[in-house]
Amino acid sequence: MADTVLIVGAGIAGASLAAALAPHRQVILIEAEDQPGYHSTGRSAAFWHEGYGGPLVAPLTRASKPLLEEGGYLSPRGAIHLARADERIDLVEGVVAEPLDRAALDERLPGLNLQWQRGAFEPGLTDIDVARLHADFLAAARRNGAEVRTRARFASAARSAYGWNVKLVGGEQLSAALLVDAGGAWADEIAEAAGVQPLGLTPKRRTMVQLRVGRSGLRHLPLVVGVDGRFYFKGEGDRTLWLSPHDEIDCAPCDAAPEELDVAIAIDRFQQVVDWPVEAVERRWAGLRTFTPDRVPAIGFDPHEPAFFWCAGQGGFGIQTAPTAAQLGAALILGTGAVPTGVTPATYDPARFFSGS
Ligand SMILES: Cc1cc2nc3c(=O)[nH]c(=O)nc-3n(C[C@H](O)[C@H](O)[C@H](O)COP(=O)(O)OP(=O)(O)OC[C@H]3O[C@@H](n4cnc5c(N)ncnc54)[C@H](O)[C@@H]3O)c2cc1C
């Protein structure tokens, strides 16, 4: 069809863009797995963390907050940043935090190892109800006529007079005017299968562990994060918490699984923070965080192939930025100029990776 937009990948990136486009265009959203959200979207730590990803990501994160609040997707958590005496606590400009001395840290984190001498409390960090947010984007897309197809794996695409002839694995063919690449860790592979030059995306594995510890009252424990970038943990249940060694291990696109060594590293680092006895590893999982070469997302038309649109490189902030990233993507695709406030489209333009080519 003349104005059909085919979006590849139904994680948070593809689902949010489908919801934004469906009132205006015929949208087909294809997902290789049985369930949308099976990969990175279903494996996140579920935070809205204002400065996470740096100053160029923060405008997308900040502009998304009112939209997430409106839908009731956020719940307060707060973050405690921990530093040794010789470490600086550098937060992105504009992030509100109050300094914590050792006595204040002791009150909030009994059993804290002596090496942690300084801290800062950031009250604005919240949890995001990721499953509901993702499901609501998909439902909104469907309500507005989008076709959401699972077990539909993109195989290749060839240019036609009006746009694309797309082949799925299994042989089915689809036509579309515009191809949107929201394939997460696979986004470069998808581009290449459409004859489009890849961006140089790097998927990186991150490990998460759910620990049961010999301490109760943890459910609302703030995110505790080392400024050295070696750990974070947050309360989950009364005696359980989610812990990550903050790892970033280069990994080919795949169904990521945690390595025993990374689980052990996570626990070792946790034990250097607090003296809470580790009783059991209740769950462990891993997911891929996929980065562009400058670690800022790529949202925009490919500079060499105008019928190909990138929505990739969401790194460790794809959930908290999704509402605004989708608004930006829709504004560019529809040509409305309705760019979200505070967002500069050029920052995210994939053309920046091809300057000089
Ligand atoms: C451990 C961990 C913690 C994180 N914590 C946070 C956090 O606290 N806050 C935050 O904002 N973000 C967080 N993130 C990052 C966030 O999860 C990602 O940025 C986001 O989920 C990326 O969404 P996506 O839609 O691009 O990718 P995905 O969810 O991976 O979706 C891409 C989809 O494309 C599909 N696909 C691939 N190839 C094909 C094909 N050929 N045909 C059809 N479909 C295809 C895949 O099956 C997949 O479902 C975290 C990530 C991890 C791993």
GROMACS .gro file of C-alpha atoms and ligand atoms in nm, residues 8-14 30-33 37-41 43-47 128 152-154 182-186 190 206 208 232 285 287-289 314-321, ligand 1:
model
   99
    8VAL     CA    1   1.074  -0.454   1.221
    9GLY     CA    2   1.096  -0.541   1.593
   10ALA     CA    3   0.819  -0.512   1.854
   11GLY     CA    4   1.026  -0.427   2.159
   12ILE     CA    5   0.960  -0.095   2.328
   13ALA     CA    6   1.113   0.099   2.036
   14GLY     CA    7   0.898  -0.058   1.765
   30ILE     CA    8   0.658  -0.760   1.271
   31GLU     CA    9   0.825  -0.948   1.555
   32ALA     CA   10   1.039  -1.257   1.510
   33GLU     CA   11   0.964  -1.408   1.851
   37GLY     CA   12   0.933  -0.788   2.449
   38TYR     CA   13   1.116  -1.120   2.467
   39HIS     CA   14   1.460  -0.959   2.427
   40SER     CA   15   1.599  -0.638   2.585
   41THR     CA   16   1.261  -0.484   2.668
   43ARG     CA   17   1.495  -0.785   3.070
   44SER     CA   18   1.548  -0.428   3.187
   45ALA     CA   19   1.607  -0.303   3.539
   46ALA     CA   20   1.301  -0.079   3.487
   47PHE     CA   21   1.431   0.261   3.598
  128ILE     CA   22   0.885   0.213   3.543
  152ALA     CA   23   0.719  -1.297   1.163
  153ARG     CA   24   1.093  -1.280   1.106
  154PHE     CA   25   1.224  -1.028   0.854
  182ALA     CA   26   1.362  -0.116   1.540
  183GLY     CA   27   1.545  -0.446   1.559
  184GLY     CA   28   1.742  -0.380   1.880
  185ALA     CA   29   2.064  -0.584   1.879
  186TRP     CA   30   1.982  -0.703   1.523
  190ILE     CA   31   1.838  -0.598   0.932
  206ARG     CA   32   2.441  -0.695   3.104
  208MET     CA   33   2.111  -0.916   3.653
  232TYR     CA   34   2.406  -0.126   4.139
  285TRP     CA   35   1.918  -1.317   3.364
  287GLY     CA   36   2.002  -0.881   2.824
  288LEU     CA   37   2.167  -0.687   2.547
  289ARG     CA   38   2.211  -0.311   2.557
  314GLN     CA   39   1.877   0.266   2.270
  315GLY     CA   40   2.157   0.134   2.495
  316GLY     CA   41   2.058   0.123   2.862
  317PHE     CA   42   1.789   0.388   2.835
  318GLY     CA   43   1.543   0.263   2.575
  319ILE     CA   44   1.249   0.232   2.814
  320GLN     CA   45   1.278   0.569   2.984
  321THR     CA   46   1.322   0.748   2.650
  358LIG     C1   47   1.984  -0.570   3.213
  358LIG     C2   48   1.926  -0.448   3.145
  358LIG     C3   49   1.882  -0.342   3.223
  358LIG     C4   50   1.824  -0.230   3.162
  358LIG     N1   51   1.770  -0.133   3.241
  358LIG     C5   52   1.708  -0.028   3.184
  358LIG     C6   53   1.644   0.071   3.265
  358LIG     O1   54   1.646   0.063   3.387
  358LIG     N2   55   1.580   0.174   3.202
  358LIG     C7   56   1.578   0.186   3.065
  358LIG     O2   57   1.522   0.281   3.013
  358LIG     N3   58   1.637   0.092   2.986
  358LIG     C8   59   1.701  -0.013   3.043
  358LIG     N4   60   1.760  -0.108   2.965
  358LIG     C9   61   1.766  -0.086   2.820
  358LIG    C10   62   1.635  -0.123   2.750
  358LIG     O3   63   1.591  -0.249   2.795
  358LIG    C11   64   1.661  -0.122   2.600
  358LIG     O4   65   1.720   0.000   2.559
  358LIG    C12   66   1.530  -0.138   2.522
  358LIG     O5   67   1.457  -0.247   2.569
  358LIG    C13   68   1.559  -0.153   2.374
  358LIG     O6   69   1.437  -0.174   2.310
  358LIG     P1   70   1.432  -0.224   2.161
  358LIG     O7   71   1.288  -0.229   2.123
  358LIG     O8   72   1.524  -0.142   2.080
  358LIG     O9   73   1.498  -0.370   2.165
  358LIG     P2   74   1.433  -0.513   2.193
  358LIG    O10   75   1.344  -0.512   2.310
  358LIG    O11   76   1.545  -0.611   2.195
  358LIG    O12   77   1.343  -0.534   2.067
  358LIG    C14   78   1.395  -0.562   1.938
  358LIG    C15   79   1.305  -0.667   1.879
  358LIG    O13   80   1.341  -0.688   1.743
  358LIG    C16   81   1.310  -0.822   1.715
  358LIG     N5   82   1.380  -0.863   1.594
  358LIG    C17   83   1.514  -0.875   1.575
  358LIG     N6   84   1.541  -0.920   1.452
  358LIG    C18   85   1.420  -0.936   1.391
  358LIG    C19   86   1.381  -0.979   1.260
  358LIG     N7   87   1.472  -1.019   1.169
  358LIG     N8   88   1.249  -0.982   1.230
  358LIG    C20   89   1.156  -0.944   1.321
  358LIG     N9   90   1.187  -0.903   1.447
  358LIG    C21   91   1.318  -0.897   1.480
  358LIG    C22   92   1.360  -0.896   1.837
  358LIG    O14   93   1.303  -1.025   1.848
  358LIG    C23   94   1.319  -0.801   1.948
  358LIG    O15   95   1.197  -0.837   2.007
  358LIG    C24   96   1.817  -0.222   3.021
  358LIG    C25   97   1.863  -0.327   2.943
  358LIG    C26   98   1.916  -0.440   3.004
  358LIG    C27   99   1.962  -0.555   2.918
   0.00000   0.00000   0.00000
